[in-house]
Amino acid sequence: MSTAGFNSQNGTGTGQTYANGPSQNPVALQQLPGVSYGMTNQPPYNPVQAKAPAPPGPGLYPAGLYQPIPPVSSYQPGPPPTSYPSSAGQPLLPRPPMGGHPSHTPPQSASPSPGPRMPMPPAQATPPPPSVSSSSYYPNPQQPMTPAWQYNTPTPPLGPATSISAPPMGPVANHVNPAATLAGPSLPSSASYSSAAPLPPPPNMSYSTTQPPGPGMPPTSLHGYTQPGVAPPPMNPMAPHTYQGQSNRPAYGPPPTGPTPAGPPPTMKPTSFPTGPPVANATPPPPKADGAVAGNGPQATNSYNHLDNKMAGPTQPGPPGRHLGHYPSLPPGYQNTSAPHATPPIHPAMQAATQPYTQAPQPYQQPPGGPGPAQLSPSLAAMSLQSSTPEALRVVNLLQERNLLPPAPVPAPTPCLTQDLQKLNCSPEVFRSTLTSIPQTQSLLNKAKMPLGLLLHPFKDLSQLPVVTSSTIVRCRFCRTYINPFVSFLDQRRWKCNLCYRVNDVPEEFMYNPVSRSYGEPHKRPEVQNATIEFIAPSEYMLRPPQPAVYLFVLDVSHNAVETGYLNVFCQSLLDNISSLPGDSRTKVGFITFDSTIHFYNLQEGLSQPQMLIVSDIEDIFLPTPDSLLVNLNESKELVQDLLKSLPNLFEKTMETQSALGSALQAAFKLLSPTGGRMSVFQTQLPNLGVGALQSREDPNQRASAKDIQHLAPATDFYKKLALDCSSQQVAVDLFLLSAQYCDLASLGCISRYSAGSVYYYPSYHHQHNPAQVERFQKDLKRYLTRKIGFEAVMRIRCTKGLSIHTFHGNFFVRSTDLLSLPNVNPDAGFAVQMSIEENLDDMQVVSFQAALLYTSSKGERRIRVHTLCLPVVNSLSDIFAGADVQAITGLLACMAVDRSVTASLSDARDAMTNAAIDSLMSYRQSVLTIQQPGLLVPACLRLFPLYILALLKQKAFRTGTSTRLDDRVFAMLQLKYQPLAYAMLMIHPALYRVDDLTDEGALNINERTIPQPRLLQLSVEKLSREGAFLMDAGIVIYLWIGRNCHSNFLTQVLGVPNYAAVPDNLYLLPELDTAESQRTRAFIGWLRDQRPFFPSLHIIRDESQLKASFMQNMIEDRTESALSYYEFLLHLQQQISK
Amino acid sequence: MEAAVFILSLVDCCALIFLSVYFIITLSDLECDYINARACCSKLNKVIDLLPPCLSTMLMLVSMHWFILLLNLPVAAWNIYRYLKVPMGNMGVFDPTEIHNRGLLKSHMKEAMIKLGYHLLCFFIYLYSMILALIND
């Protein structure tokens, strides 16, 4: 059990903390990295800040509608004054929900560290578009009420708003926390586990000295927690120890302090745990007064800031720009963004009527250096007790608030877990759930009318990945789950699986911790400290010896292909990257070219030059010399290089126009099937000869039709069958389609879709006429050839008993109920699954999902990458809504809509998307909202939902009425299913920035390069101005739109042209000028490009450019001839909802 | 003559019952992960459960047993409809790439169960009618 390969992450920062304090203290202090995690890991987020500098009056905030019903309890998880005698001799500080750890970070308000980044723009009080009767524009006004999706197994009568009348459910749940269910601590040894469990594994640190195992926990500290409500001794250093992370699942949560919640049962039911802050809340502040102030960490200050807001009054505008900590640092359910005013509530409807557009910025504001938390009086704390709504549930009236787009990309919401669990949780970039709070029952899920699913990016390139080499990989004996941070250790020798809840033994080897080189601490093993981990698998995980890296290139060399000139680019790219192809000494390559015949290349070592073998019998394909067509790259490198140099010239004069792609694929499959590997197919036209021949199905006149789009499904099952054959032989097919004409991607795409390949599409590729595509092709090829690859992979997604997966999205073949067969896996592949709740999750506080990807690396190692995600279970609709992840929901809906368009029809899919928005918002209105008021009311976490749905309706994949080539549409659909969420979101809702006035203010600094950060603009023409230049980042393409009266400064300094008229028509490169403006612009574009694995091409467009239409089509909020504007869409939604 | 018709129908019905049971077993094998989707679907697609219901429908039509014809007609129509509705790109009624999606496996299973029940019912009706016909003869 040597774990030589283990690279600990996070470990570095914790070392010095050991110096301070008594033996238990180190653990407390080690929470420090956690604090910094909370701050740095979560992008700052301030949706409304920059929008309205106008000082919001105290009565403007619509969340005030919660005021009339002061929740009995508040989010303030700290013990209320009664139960919290000021034993420490200091003001009664309401403890923030998560700030239990004595962090030494100064409070947020005192350190405006990130600095105001954004210049505050003038208030964009955009007048609402003329209110048009939406039904007259909506294409299908009569039928949108049909049940939308399968996840809504129609439950027509939306349950009455039972039991969920109190809005601030989430926070309330804190207090019922079963804190005291310290079942665990009775086992002294487990107490010591739990205390250290959430720590990152510090390297070279012997735990045994600092943390005596076993009964090292002083009983007093336990006492402090088993006696909730009683203030523990002030000097208690054990604060964070109380987290019973792995050992005692039920021990979460603070002592049940005072207020009884209105919503959730006031009992000590453990179900309310997930929303609870760590027990540590119960500890009193550290004795030093300044320490108490400082010790609250960033979360703490946030909660005070809102109080500050109230104190400082409405004239205190927040600092512009982002500010750290606010939104992300608290789980959505806990943020105290409650009504910022303590004035008697004005009727919200009145407010709404009188104060359009000025509402709501306040809760986000964070006044610079307001009164310190220490100055808060208890009465203020009490005030905040009364007015708490989790930020995610703040009511937003979409018809009145327009500038909802956050200035920076939307971060993923944080699940309502205790901080310790959350710290261990899987990164949202890898593993994301549409609902970060899982409903307890299927009927609850049906009531919420939101899809439940996971979005995965399992093979993402990670900068830090702990790798473990171990002879035995510890797994549950029953369900084969890999051991993970969310299992519980019953004692030193037994652990309980968090998926099937059965008890397993801890193997002897697992007792030794290679990180600390100590014995008897299984809970500190890297497997239990990291939600994402990689194992080097022993031989039991191999069905056959790990295959070598095998790459076969299948190239179209018909006349059409030679005409496009792609062969030169391909051969050159491969020549350049041939030594960086991932692989080892066994790597094999091979080439096949085809037109109406199939050409093989004998590259056997010892030949003086490559030998071409032509097989013209395409009906019954055979391999002429089976063993010399795939050759070892190292041995035959020169021959391969020779071939690549001569290949473009070889077919220069070909007049063959036919393409026998089907036969070529069959030949390639035969060649690869003994080993498995990757087949890269380059195709430039519709295959029209032999097996798999296709006919053109596209009628150009129907491209813009508003009627149903035909031919989205494959025309033949040939490619699907072949793909399944490939899949069973561990062959993946990647398709590069470079074509100006219709190629029936719907049929051809199947070959990649079911063999876990990827599809690249370069419409109108031509080496001379379309340099932007050439550049994109080059860059994509480079990435494609050199990126990491996993061979003969399978991925299994397991979930806690009671949940099951019912639909899969992505490129793979589902071999059995939860096993995806992935002949190849690449770092750019995303997956999505839809889940259903088969059994009630009544007695569970958290559920877990585990994705385990078993693959052979290019070096011939069998590896397993395991990701585990843990999410809380909730039992109220408002909690479900508070945990909704709008981007993930949009991504999953897009996948479902693609399926729907293929199996049913496009209009069906469009209706279903609209209905998805209507249903969930209606459910929110009926079940969660307590006060009905006019307008389109949505919870803050879903405020972008209608916008994203509208964006989907206008997306290339689903739009109607605009001329869209069938292949473009099908490609967009493939991408929506296959792209990881972050990139798919850009395709759905592009990002618009103004770039003619880039400044270094608030810029990022990466590798000595300053990257300006302009703010996101809404996708509306009104945001454009003729004086500016605007950059639109639409995923695979970036447009730079130059206004007619653009500052000459920008034209000369960035574009290098004297005036607007001199901007060339087909500009796709920014000149490298030595000016600050040019550097900034290029740095920004380069930074955008670096963030994604593919290469977005840049188009610089003017008003007269042909591409202006595609730029304008991305202006989602505007009305087009065939589609609603955002405001009209909102009106339509409102009409449907209030029906 | 009448007896012969019912004896034929009975044989036909037995075949159908057997088929339904075979479907259920194969599908539940897939559910329990004993076979993979590809094998399961190629097995099921090979078996044509299209002909037998049509056969008994035709028999009843010819022999002018209107009630039993009415009983048979929906199933025959449903089977034909299902075959006609298979998209071009799919590999038959059971498509290995789809079967794990959108709860298709469950709905196939349900369908096989319903058919089994229906055929059992038919079996006894035929049996009764056959005995009746034999006695009348």
Coordinates of C-alpha atoms in Angstrom, one line a residue, chain A residues 200-382:
Chain A
P200 CA -7.6 19.0 4.0
P201 CA -4.8 16.6 4.3
P202 CA -1.8 18.5 5.4
P203 CA 1.3 16.8 4.1
N204 CA 4.2 15.9 6.3
M205 CA 2.2 16.5 9.3
S206 CA 1.9 14.0 12.0
Y207 CA -1.5 14.0 13.4
S208 CA -0.6 11.7 16.2
T209 CA 1.2 14.4 18.0
T210 CA -1.4 17.0 17.9
Q211 CA -4.4 14.9 18.1
P212 CA -4.3 12.0 20.4
P213 CA -6.6 9.5 18.9
G214 CA -9.3 7.9 21.0
P215 CA -10.5 9.6 24.1
G216 CA -8.6 12.7 23.6
M217 CA -11.7 14.8 23.4
P218 CA -12.3 16.5 26.7
P219 CA -15.7 15.7 27.9
T220 CA -16.5 19.3 28.7
S221 CA -16.6 20.2 25.1
L222 CA -18.9 17.5 24.3
H223 CA -21.0 18.6 27.1
G224 CA -21.1 22.0 25.6
Y225 CA -22.9 20.6 22.6
T226 CA -25.0 18.1 24.1
Q227 CA -26.5 20.8 26.1
P228 CA -27.8 23.1 23.4
G229 CA -28.7 26.5 24.4
V230 CA -26.3 26.7 27.2
A231 CA -23.4 28.9 26.4
P232 CA -20.3 26.8 26.4
P233 CA -17.4 28.1 28.3
P234 CA -16.0 31.0 26.5
M235 CA -12.5 29.7 26.2
N236 CA -13.6 26.5 24.7
P237 CA -11.1 25.8 22.0
M238 CA -13.1 22.9 20.6
A239 CA -15.4 24.8 18.4
P240 CA -14.9 23.2 15.1
H241 CA -14.4 19.9 16.6
T242 CA -18.0 19.5 17.0
Y243 CA -18.5 18.9 13.4
Q244 CA -19.1 15.3 13.3
G245 CA -18.4 15.0 9.7
Q246 CA -18.0 11.5 8.9
S247 CA -18.4 9.7 12.1
N248 CA -21.8 10.9 13.3
R249 CA -24.0 11.9 10.6
P250 CA -26.9 13.1 12.7
A251 CA -24.7 15.4 14.7
Y252 CA -25.0 18.4 12.6
G253 CA -26.4 21.6 13.4
P254 CA -26.4 24.1 16.1
P255 CA -28.2 23.8 19.4
P256 CA -31.8 24.5 19.0
T257 CA -31.8 28.0 19.9
G258 CA -35.0 29.6 20.9
P259 CA -37.2 30.6 18.1
T260 CA -39.4 28.0 16.7
P261 CA -39.8 28.1 13.0
A262 CA -43.1 28.6 11.4
G263 CA -42.6 26.3 8.5
P264 CA -40.6 23.2 9.3
P265 CA -41.5 21.1 12.2
P266 CA -40.1 22.6 15.3
T267 CA -39.1 19.3 16.5
M268 CA -35.6 18.2 16.6
K269 CA -36.0 16.2 13.5
P270 CA -32.8 15.5 11.9
T271 CA -34.2 16.2 8.5
S272 CA -33.6 19.8 9.0
F273 CA -30.0 19.4 9.3
P274 CA -28.9 20.2 5.9
T275 CA -29.8 23.8 6.2
G276 CA -28.2 24.1 9.5
P277 CA -24.9 25.8 10.2
P278 CA -22.3 23.8 11.9
V279 CA -22.5 23.2 15.5
A280 CA -19.7 25.5 16.0
N281 CA -22.1 28.3 16.1
A282 CA -22.8 27.6 19.5
T283 CA -19.4 28.4 20.7
P284 CA -18.9 31.8 22.1
P285 CA -16.7 34.2 20.4
P286 CA -13.1 34.0 21.4
P287 CA -12.4 35.9 24.5
K288 CA -10.4 38.7 23.0
A289 CA -12.8 41.4 22.0
D290 CA -11.1 42.3 18.8
G291 CA -10.7 38.7 18.1
A292 CA -14.4 38.4 18.4
V293 CA -14.9 41.1 15.8
A294 CA -12.3 39.8 13.5
G295 CA -13.1 36.2 14.1
N296 CA -16.3 36.1 12.3
G297 CA -14.8 35.7 9.0
P298 CA -16.3 36.9 5.8
Q299 CA -19.6 35.3 6.3
A300 CA -20.0 37.0 9.5
T301 CA -19.5 40.4 8.2
N302 CA -22.0 39.9 5.5
S303 CA -24.8 39.4 7.8
Y304 CA -23.8 42.5 9.6
N305 CA -23.5 44.5 6.5
H306 CA -27.2 44.2 6.0
L307 CA -27.7 45.5 9.3
D308 CA -25.2 48.2 8.5
N309 CA -27.3 49.0 5.6
K310 CA -30.2 49.6 7.7
M311 CA -28.2 51.8 10.0
A312 CA -26.4 53.7 7.5
G313 CA -29.6 54.5 5.8
P314 CA -30.6 54.7 2.2
T315 CA -28.2 57.4 1.3
Q316 CA -25.4 55.0 1.6
P317 CA -24.9 53.5 -1.8
G318 CA -22.9 50.4 -2.0
P319 CA -19.6 50.2 -3.5
P320 CA -19.8 49.6 -7.1
G321 CA -18.5 46.5 -8.6
R322 CA -18.1 43.1 -7.2
H323 CA -17.7 42.4 -3.6
L324 CA -16.5 39.3 -2.2
G325 CA -18.2 37.0 0.0
H326 CA -21.7 38.1 0.0
Y327 CA -23.7 35.7 -2.1
P328 CA -21.5 32.7 -2.3
S329 CA -20.2 32.6 1.2
L330 CA -23.5 31.7 2.6
P331 CA -25.6 28.9 1.4
P332 CA -28.5 30.3 -0.5
G333 CA -30.8 29.5 2.2
Y334 CA -29.0 31.5 4.8
Q335 CA -28.2 34.7 3.3
N336 CA -29.5 37.5 5.2
T337 CA -30.6 39.6 2.4
S338 CA -33.7 40.2 4.1
A339 CA -35.6 43.4 3.8
P340 CA -33.1 46.0 4.4
H341 CA -35.5 48.4 5.9
A342 CA -37.1 48.2 9.3
T343 CA -39.7 50.8 8.5
P344 CA -43.3 49.8 8.7
P345 CA -44.0 48.0 5.5
I346 CA -45.6 49.8 2.7
H347 CA -47.8 47.6 0.8
P348 CA -45.6 45.9 -1.7
A349 CA -48.0 46.4 -4.5
M350 CA -48.0 50.1 -3.9
Q351 CA -44.3 50.1 -3.8
A352 CA -44.2 48.2 -7.0
A353 CA -46.5 50.6 -8.6
T354 CA -44.7 53.7 -7.5
Q355 CA -41.1 52.7 -7.7
P356 CA -40.5 50.7 -10.7
Y357 CA -36.9 49.8 -11.5
T358 CA -35.4 51.1 -8.4
Q359 CA -36.0 48.2 -6.2
A360 CA -33.8 45.7 -4.8
P361 CA -30.3 46.8 -5.2
Q362 CA -30.0 47.4 -1.6
P363 CA -29.7 44.0 -0.3
Y364 CA -26.6 43.5 -2.2
Q365 CA -24.9 46.5 -1.1
Q366 CA -22.1 46.4 1.2
P367 CA -21.3 49.8 2.5
P368 CA -17.6 50.4 2.8
G369 CA -16.6 50.4 6.4
G370 CA -19.9 50.7 8.1
P371 CA -20.1 50.3 11.8
G372 CA -18.3 47.3 12.8
P373 CA -20.3 44.3 13.9
A374 CA -19.2 44.9 17.5
Q375 CA -21.2 48.1 17.5
L376 CA -24.4 46.4 16.7
S377 CA -26.9 46.4 19.4
P378 CA -29.0 43.5 20.3
S379 CA -32.0 45.3 19.1
L380 CA -30.6 45.4 15.7
A381 CA -29.9 41.8 15.8
A382 CA -33.5 41.3 16.8

